[in-house]
Tab-separated table of C-alpha atoms and ligand atoms in Angstrom:
chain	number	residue	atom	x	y	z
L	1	UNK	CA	79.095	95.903	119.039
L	2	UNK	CA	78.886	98.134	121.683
L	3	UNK	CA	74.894	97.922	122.332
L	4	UNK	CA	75.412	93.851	122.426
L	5	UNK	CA	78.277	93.870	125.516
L	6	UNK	CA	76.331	96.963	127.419
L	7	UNK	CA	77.745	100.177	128.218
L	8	UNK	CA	80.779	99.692	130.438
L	9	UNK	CA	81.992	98.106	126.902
L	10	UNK	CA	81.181	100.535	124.417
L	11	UNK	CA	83.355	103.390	127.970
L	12	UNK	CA	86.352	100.719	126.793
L	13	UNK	CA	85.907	100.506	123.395
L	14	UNK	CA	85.847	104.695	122.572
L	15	UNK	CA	88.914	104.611	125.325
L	16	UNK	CA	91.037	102.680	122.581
L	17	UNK	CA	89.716	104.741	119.575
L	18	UNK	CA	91.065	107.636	121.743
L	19	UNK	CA	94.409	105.654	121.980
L	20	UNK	CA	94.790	104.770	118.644
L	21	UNK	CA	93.915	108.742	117.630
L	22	UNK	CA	96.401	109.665	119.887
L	23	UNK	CA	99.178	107.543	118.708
L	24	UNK	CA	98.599	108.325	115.195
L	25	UNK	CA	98.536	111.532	115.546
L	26	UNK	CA	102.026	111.692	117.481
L	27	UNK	CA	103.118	109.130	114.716
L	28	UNK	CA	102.409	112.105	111.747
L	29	UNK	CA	103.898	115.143	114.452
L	30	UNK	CA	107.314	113.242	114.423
L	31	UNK	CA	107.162	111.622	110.979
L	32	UNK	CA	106.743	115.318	109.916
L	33	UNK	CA	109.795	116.273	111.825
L	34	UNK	CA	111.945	114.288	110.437
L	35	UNK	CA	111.413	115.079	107.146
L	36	UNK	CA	112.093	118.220	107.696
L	37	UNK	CA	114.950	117.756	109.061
L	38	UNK	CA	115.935	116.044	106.117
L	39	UNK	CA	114.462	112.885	106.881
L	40	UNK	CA	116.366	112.489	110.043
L	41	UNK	CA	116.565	109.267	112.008
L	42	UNK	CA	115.488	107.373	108.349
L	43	UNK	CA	117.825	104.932	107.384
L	44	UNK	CA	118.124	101.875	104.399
L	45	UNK	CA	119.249	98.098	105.299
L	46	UNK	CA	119.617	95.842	102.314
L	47	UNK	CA	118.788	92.834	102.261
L	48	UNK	CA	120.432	90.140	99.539
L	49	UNK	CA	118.860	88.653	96.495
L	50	UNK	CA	121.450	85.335	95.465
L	51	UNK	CA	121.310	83.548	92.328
L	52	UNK	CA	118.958	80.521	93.088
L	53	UNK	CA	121.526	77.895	91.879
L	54	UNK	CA	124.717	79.171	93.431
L	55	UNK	CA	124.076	81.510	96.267
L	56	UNK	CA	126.291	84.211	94.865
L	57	UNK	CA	125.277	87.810	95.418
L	58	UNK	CA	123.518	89.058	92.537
L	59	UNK	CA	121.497	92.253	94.258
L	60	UNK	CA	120.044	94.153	96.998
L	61	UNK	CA	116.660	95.152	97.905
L	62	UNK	CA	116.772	99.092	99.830
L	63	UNK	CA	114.318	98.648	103.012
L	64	UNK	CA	113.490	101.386	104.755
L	65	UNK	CA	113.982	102.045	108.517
L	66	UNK	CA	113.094	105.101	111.071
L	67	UNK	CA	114.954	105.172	114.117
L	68	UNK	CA	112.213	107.493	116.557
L	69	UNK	CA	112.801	106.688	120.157
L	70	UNK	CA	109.193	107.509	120.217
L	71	UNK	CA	107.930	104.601	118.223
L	72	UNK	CA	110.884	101.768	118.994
L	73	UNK	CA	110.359	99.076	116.635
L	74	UNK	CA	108.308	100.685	114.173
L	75	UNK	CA	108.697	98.761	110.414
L	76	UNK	CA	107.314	100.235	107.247
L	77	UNK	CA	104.482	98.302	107.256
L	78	UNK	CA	102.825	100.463	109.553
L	79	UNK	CA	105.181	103.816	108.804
L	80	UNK	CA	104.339	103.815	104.544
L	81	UNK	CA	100.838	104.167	104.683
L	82	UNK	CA	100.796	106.919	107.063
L	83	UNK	CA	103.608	108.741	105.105
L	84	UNK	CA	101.453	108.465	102.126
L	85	UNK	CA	98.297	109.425	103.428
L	86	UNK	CA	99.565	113.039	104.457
L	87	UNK	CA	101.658	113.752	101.500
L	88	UNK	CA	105.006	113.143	102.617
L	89	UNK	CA	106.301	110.193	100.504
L	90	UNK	CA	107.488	112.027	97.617
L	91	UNK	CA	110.066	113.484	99.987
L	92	UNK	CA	111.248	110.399	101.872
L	93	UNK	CA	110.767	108.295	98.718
L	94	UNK	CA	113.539	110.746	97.085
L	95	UNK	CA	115.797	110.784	99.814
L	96	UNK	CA	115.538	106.909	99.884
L	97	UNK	CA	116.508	106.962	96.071
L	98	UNK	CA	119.397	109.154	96.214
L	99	UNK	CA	120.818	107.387	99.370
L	100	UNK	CA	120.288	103.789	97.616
L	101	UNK	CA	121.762	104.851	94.185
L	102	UNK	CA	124.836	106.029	96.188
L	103	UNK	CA	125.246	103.028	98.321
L	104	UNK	CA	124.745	100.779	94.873
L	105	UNK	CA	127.498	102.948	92.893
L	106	UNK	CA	129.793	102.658	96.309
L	107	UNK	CA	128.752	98.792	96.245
L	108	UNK	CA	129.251	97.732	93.028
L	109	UNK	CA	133.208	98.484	93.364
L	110	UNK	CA	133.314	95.652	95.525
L	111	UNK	CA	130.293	93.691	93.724
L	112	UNK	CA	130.606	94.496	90.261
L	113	UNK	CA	127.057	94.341	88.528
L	114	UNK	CA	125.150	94.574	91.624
L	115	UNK	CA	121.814	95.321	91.007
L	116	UNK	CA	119.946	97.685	93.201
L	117	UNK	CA	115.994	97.278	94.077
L	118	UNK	CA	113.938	100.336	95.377
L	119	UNK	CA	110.619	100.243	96.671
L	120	UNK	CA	108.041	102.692	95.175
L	121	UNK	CA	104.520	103.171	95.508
L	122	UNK	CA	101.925	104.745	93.823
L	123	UNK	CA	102.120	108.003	95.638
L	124	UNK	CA	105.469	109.001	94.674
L	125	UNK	CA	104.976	108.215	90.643
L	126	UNK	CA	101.944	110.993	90.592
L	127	UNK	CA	102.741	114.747	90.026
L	128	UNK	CA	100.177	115.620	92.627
L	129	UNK	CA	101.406	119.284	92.945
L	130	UNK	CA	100.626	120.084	89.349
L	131	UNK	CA	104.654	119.863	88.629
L	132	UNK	CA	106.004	121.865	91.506
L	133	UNK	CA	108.068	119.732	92.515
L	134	UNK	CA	110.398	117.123	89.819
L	135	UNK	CA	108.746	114.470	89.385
L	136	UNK	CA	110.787	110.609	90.097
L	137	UNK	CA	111.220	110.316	86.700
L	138	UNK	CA	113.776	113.669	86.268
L	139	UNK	CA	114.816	113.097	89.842
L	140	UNK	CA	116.101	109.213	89.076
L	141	UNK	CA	117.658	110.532	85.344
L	142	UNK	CA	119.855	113.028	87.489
L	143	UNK	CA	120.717	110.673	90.023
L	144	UNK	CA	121.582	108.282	87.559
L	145	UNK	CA	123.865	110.540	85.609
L	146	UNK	CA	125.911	111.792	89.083
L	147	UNK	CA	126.034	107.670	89.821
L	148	UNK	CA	125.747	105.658	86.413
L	149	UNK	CA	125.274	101.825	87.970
L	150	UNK	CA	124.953	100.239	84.207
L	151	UNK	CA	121.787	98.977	82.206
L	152	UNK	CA	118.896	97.646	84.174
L	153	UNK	CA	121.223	97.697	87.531
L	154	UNK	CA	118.745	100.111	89.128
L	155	UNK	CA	115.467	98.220	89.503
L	156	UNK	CA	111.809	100.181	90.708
L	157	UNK	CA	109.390	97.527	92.770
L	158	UNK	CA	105.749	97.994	91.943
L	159	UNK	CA	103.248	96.177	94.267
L	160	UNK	CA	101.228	93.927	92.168
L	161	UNK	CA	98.150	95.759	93.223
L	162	UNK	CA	99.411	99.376	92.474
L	163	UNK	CA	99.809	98.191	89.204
L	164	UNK	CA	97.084	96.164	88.285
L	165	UNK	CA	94.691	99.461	89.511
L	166	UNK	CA	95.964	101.804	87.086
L	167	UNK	CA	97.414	99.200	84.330
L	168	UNK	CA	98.112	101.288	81.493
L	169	UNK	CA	98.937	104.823	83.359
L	170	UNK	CA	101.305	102.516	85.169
L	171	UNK	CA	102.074	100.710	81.301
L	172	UNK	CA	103.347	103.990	80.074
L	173	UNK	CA	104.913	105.578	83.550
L	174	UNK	CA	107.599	101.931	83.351
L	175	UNK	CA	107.897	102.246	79.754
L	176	UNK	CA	109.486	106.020	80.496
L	177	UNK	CA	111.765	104.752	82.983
L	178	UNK	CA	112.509	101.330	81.175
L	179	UNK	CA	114.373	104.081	78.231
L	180	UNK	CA	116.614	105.513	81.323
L	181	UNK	CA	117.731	102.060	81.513
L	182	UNK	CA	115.775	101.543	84.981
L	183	UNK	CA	114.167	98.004	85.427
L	184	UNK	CA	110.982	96.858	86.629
L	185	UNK	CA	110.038	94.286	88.744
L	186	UNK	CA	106.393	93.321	90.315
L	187	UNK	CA	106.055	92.527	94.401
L	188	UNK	CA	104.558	91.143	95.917
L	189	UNK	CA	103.090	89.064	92.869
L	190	UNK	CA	100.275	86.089	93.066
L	191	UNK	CA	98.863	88.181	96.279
L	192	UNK	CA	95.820	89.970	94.396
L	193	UNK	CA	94.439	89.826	91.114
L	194	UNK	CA	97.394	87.829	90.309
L	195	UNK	CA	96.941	89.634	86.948
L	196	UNK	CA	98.982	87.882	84.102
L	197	UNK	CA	97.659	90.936	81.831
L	198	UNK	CA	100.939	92.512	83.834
L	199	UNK	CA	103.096	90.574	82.119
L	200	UNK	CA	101.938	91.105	78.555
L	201	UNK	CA	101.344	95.042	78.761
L	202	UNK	CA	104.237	96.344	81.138
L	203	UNK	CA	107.944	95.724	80.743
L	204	UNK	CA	108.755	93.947	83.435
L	205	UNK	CA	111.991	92.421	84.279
L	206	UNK	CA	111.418	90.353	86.700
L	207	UNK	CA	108.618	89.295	89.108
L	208	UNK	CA	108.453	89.050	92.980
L	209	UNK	CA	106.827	85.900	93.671
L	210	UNK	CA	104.720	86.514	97.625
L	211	UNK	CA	106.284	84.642	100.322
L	212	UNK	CA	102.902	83.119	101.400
L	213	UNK	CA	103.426	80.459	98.379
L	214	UNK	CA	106.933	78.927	99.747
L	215	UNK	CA	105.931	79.214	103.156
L	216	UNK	CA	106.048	75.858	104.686
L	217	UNK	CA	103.155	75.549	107.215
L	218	UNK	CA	100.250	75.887	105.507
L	219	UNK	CA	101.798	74.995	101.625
L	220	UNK	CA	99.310	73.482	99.125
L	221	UNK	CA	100.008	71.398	96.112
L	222	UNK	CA	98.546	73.840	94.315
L	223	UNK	CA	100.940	76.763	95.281
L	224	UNK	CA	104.054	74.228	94.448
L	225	UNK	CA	102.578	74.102	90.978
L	226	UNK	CA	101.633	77.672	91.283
L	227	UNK	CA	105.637	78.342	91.533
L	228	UNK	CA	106.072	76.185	89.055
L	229	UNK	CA	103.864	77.356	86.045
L	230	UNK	CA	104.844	81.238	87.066
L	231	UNK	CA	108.678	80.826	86.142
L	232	UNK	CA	107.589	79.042	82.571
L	233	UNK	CA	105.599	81.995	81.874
L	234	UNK	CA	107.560	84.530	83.020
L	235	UNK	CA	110.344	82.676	81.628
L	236	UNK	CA	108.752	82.481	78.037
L	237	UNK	CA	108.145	86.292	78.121
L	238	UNK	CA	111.935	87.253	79.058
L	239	UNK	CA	110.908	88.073	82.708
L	240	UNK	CA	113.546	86.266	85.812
L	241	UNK	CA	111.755	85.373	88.684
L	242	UNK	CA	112.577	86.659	91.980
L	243	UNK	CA	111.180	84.577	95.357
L	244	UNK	CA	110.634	86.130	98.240
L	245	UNK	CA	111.018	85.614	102.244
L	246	UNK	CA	112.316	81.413	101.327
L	247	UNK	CA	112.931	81.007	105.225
L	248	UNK	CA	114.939	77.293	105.625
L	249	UNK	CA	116.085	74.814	103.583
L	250	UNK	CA	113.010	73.039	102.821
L	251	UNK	CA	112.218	76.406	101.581
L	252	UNK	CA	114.954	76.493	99.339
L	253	UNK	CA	114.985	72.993	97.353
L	254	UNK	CA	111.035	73.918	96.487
L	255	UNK	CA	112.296	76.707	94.949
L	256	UNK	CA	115.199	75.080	93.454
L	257	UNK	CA	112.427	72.666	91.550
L	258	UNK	CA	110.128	75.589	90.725
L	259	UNK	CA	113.184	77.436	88.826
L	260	UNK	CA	113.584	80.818	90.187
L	261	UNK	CA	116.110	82.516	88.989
L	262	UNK	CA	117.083	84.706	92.543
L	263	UNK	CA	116.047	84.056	96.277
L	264	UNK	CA	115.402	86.869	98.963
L	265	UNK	CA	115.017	85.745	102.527
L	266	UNK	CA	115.674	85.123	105.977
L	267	UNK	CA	117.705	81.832	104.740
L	268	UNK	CA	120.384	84.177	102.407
L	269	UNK	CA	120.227	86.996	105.086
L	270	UNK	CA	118.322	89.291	106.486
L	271	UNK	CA	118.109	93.235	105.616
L	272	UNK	CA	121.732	94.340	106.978
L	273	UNK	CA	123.924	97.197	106.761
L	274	UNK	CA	126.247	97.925	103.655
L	275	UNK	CA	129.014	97.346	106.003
L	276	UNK	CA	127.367	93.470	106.997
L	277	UNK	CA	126.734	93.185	103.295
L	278	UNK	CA	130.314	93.379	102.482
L	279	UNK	CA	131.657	91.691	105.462
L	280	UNK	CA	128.787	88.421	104.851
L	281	UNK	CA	129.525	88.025	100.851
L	282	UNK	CA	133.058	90.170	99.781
L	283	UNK	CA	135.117	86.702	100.019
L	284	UNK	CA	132.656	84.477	98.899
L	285	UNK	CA	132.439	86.460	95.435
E	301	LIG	P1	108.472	94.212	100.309
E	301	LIG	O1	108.937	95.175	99.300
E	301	LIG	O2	107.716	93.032	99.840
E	301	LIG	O3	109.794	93.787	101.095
E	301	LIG	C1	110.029	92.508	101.607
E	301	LIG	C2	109.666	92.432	103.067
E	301	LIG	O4	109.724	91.078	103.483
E	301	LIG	C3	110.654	93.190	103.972
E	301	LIG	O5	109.924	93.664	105.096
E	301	LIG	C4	111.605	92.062	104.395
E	301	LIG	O6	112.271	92.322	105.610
E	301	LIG	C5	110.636	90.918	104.522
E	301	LIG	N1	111.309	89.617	104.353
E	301	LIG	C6	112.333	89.319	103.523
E	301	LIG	N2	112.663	88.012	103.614
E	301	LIG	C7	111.846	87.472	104.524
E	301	LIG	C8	111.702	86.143	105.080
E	301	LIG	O7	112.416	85.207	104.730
E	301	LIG	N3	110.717	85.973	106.009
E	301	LIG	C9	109.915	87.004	106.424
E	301	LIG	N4	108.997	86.748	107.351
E	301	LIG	N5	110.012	88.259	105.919
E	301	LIG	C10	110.973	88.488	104.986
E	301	LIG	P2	110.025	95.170	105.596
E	301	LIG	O8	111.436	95.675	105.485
E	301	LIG	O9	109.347	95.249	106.911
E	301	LIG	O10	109.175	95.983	104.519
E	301	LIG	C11	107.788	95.827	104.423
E	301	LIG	C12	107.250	96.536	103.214
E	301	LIG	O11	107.371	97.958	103.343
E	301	LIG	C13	107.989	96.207	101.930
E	301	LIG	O12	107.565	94.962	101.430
E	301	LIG	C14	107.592	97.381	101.060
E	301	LIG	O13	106.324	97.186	100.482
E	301	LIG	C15	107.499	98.515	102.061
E	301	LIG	N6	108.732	99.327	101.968
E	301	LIG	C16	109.952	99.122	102.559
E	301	LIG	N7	110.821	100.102	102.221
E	301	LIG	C17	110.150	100.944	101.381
E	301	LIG	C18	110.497	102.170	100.686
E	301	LIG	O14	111.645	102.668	100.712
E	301	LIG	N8	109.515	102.762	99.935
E	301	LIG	C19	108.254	102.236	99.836
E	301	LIG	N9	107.355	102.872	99.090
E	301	LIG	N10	107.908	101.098	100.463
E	301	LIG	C20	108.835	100.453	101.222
E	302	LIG	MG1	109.859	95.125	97.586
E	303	LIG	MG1	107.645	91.902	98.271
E	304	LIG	MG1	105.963	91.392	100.646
């Protein structure tokens, strides 16, 4: 690249490696401060899963937020990876746990039932210091006995392609955490392998279906059959079907047809406060 557009180019181009360096390496300094301040400035917004046919509230999905006046803006997209990559996950990943199990015991007084969804990746599921520190497995048992939230109420999200790399590690890991009474459900789903394997080796409970198939710009026939053929499966193997980021109504009737049984997106509200949550769906309930 840089030999083709001379060398005043290749002056520019090692300018913005520089930048990029620079800002990462900022990004870890005050990621790491936070943490150890207790994971300072992070914060959860939830954003609503309804029941496809009626709209009513079933659940919540916990999204994480970091409020650095550094980094305005920042979303997790860019934030995760970096917090995984030096080590720090297992920490925020735990304090996101605790804080959304006692938002979802707080919530379900007003939403009885409510089920609560917590991201998790890889990272956090492997006892990389040899078993220093509890694993998530003891850490979510404890949480769940301070804050019982009933039978499958507290639900882990697996990325599709975290799973399918380590499929029967992974296999046994949900299997532990399916006996606390914890759920599973797949994210992300139809994005990789799309591995159907998933479905007949893991318990899973329900599957995230990517937003790229409902999206309405660029939609194929094929991903409105797609939709379609992944709820009779999933459906025939005792697994609900979750769609993700359905964005208008358009959206919506598609995946009325296709037969999901819950809806997440920008259409049934956005990731909000517990306070919006309640104030958005207490009288509709
Ligand atoms: P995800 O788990 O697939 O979460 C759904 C993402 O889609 C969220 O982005 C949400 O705001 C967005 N979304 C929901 N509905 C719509 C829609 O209708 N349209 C559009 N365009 N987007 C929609 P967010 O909050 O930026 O999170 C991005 C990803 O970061 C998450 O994807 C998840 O993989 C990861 N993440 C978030 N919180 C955590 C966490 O606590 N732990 C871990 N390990 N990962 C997390
Ligand atoms: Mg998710
Ligand atoms: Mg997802
Ligand atoms: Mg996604």
């Amino acid at each position: 690249y840089a030999k083709k557009h001379g060398k005043n180019r290749l002056c520019f181009f090692s300018q913005e490696v520089l930048d990029d360096s620079e800002r990462s390496s900022e990004l870890i300094l005050r990621l790491q401060e936070s943490v150890e301040h207790g994971c300072a400035g992070f914060t959860l917004l939830y954003q609503p899963q309804v029941r496809a046919q009626t709209g009513e509230l079933h659940g919540v999905e916990a999204l994480l937020r970091w409020n650095c006046p550094e980094f305005p803006g920042i979303g997790p997209a860019e934030f995760i990876p970096v917090l995984e990559n030096c080590g720090l996950i297992r920490r925020v990943g735990k304090w996101a746990m605790h804080e959304a199990v006692l938002q979802a015991h707080r919530l379900q007084q007003v939403f009885p039932g409510l089920s609560m969804s917590v991201n998790v990746s890889y990272k956090q599921l492997v006892d990389l210091d040899g078993g220093v520190e509890e694993n998530l497995l003891d850490f979510v048992r404890r949480e769940l006995e301070a804050f019982p939230l009933g039978d499958g109420r507290l639900i882990i999200e697996l990325t599709e392609s975290c799973v399918i790399d380590r499929l029967e590690e992974t296999a046994q890991l949900m299997e532990r955490f399916h006996q606390l009474g914890v759920g599973v459900a797949v994210d992300d789903f139809g994005t990789g392998y799309t591995a159907l394997g998933i479905l007949k080796q893991m318990p899973v409970d329900v599957v995230k279906v990517d937003r790229s198939f409902v999206q309405s710009q660029n939609r194929s026939e094929f991903d409105e059959v797609f939709l379609k053929f992944i709820s009779l499966l999933c459906h025939q193997v005792g697994a609900e079907v979750c769609q993700e980021g359905v964005e208008d109504e358009d959206e919506y009737r598609l995946v009325l047809a296709a037969q999901a049984d819950y809806i997440q997106g920008f259409w049934f509200g956005r990731p909000m406060t517990v306070g919006q949550l309640i104030e958005r769906f207490e009288k509709k309930q």
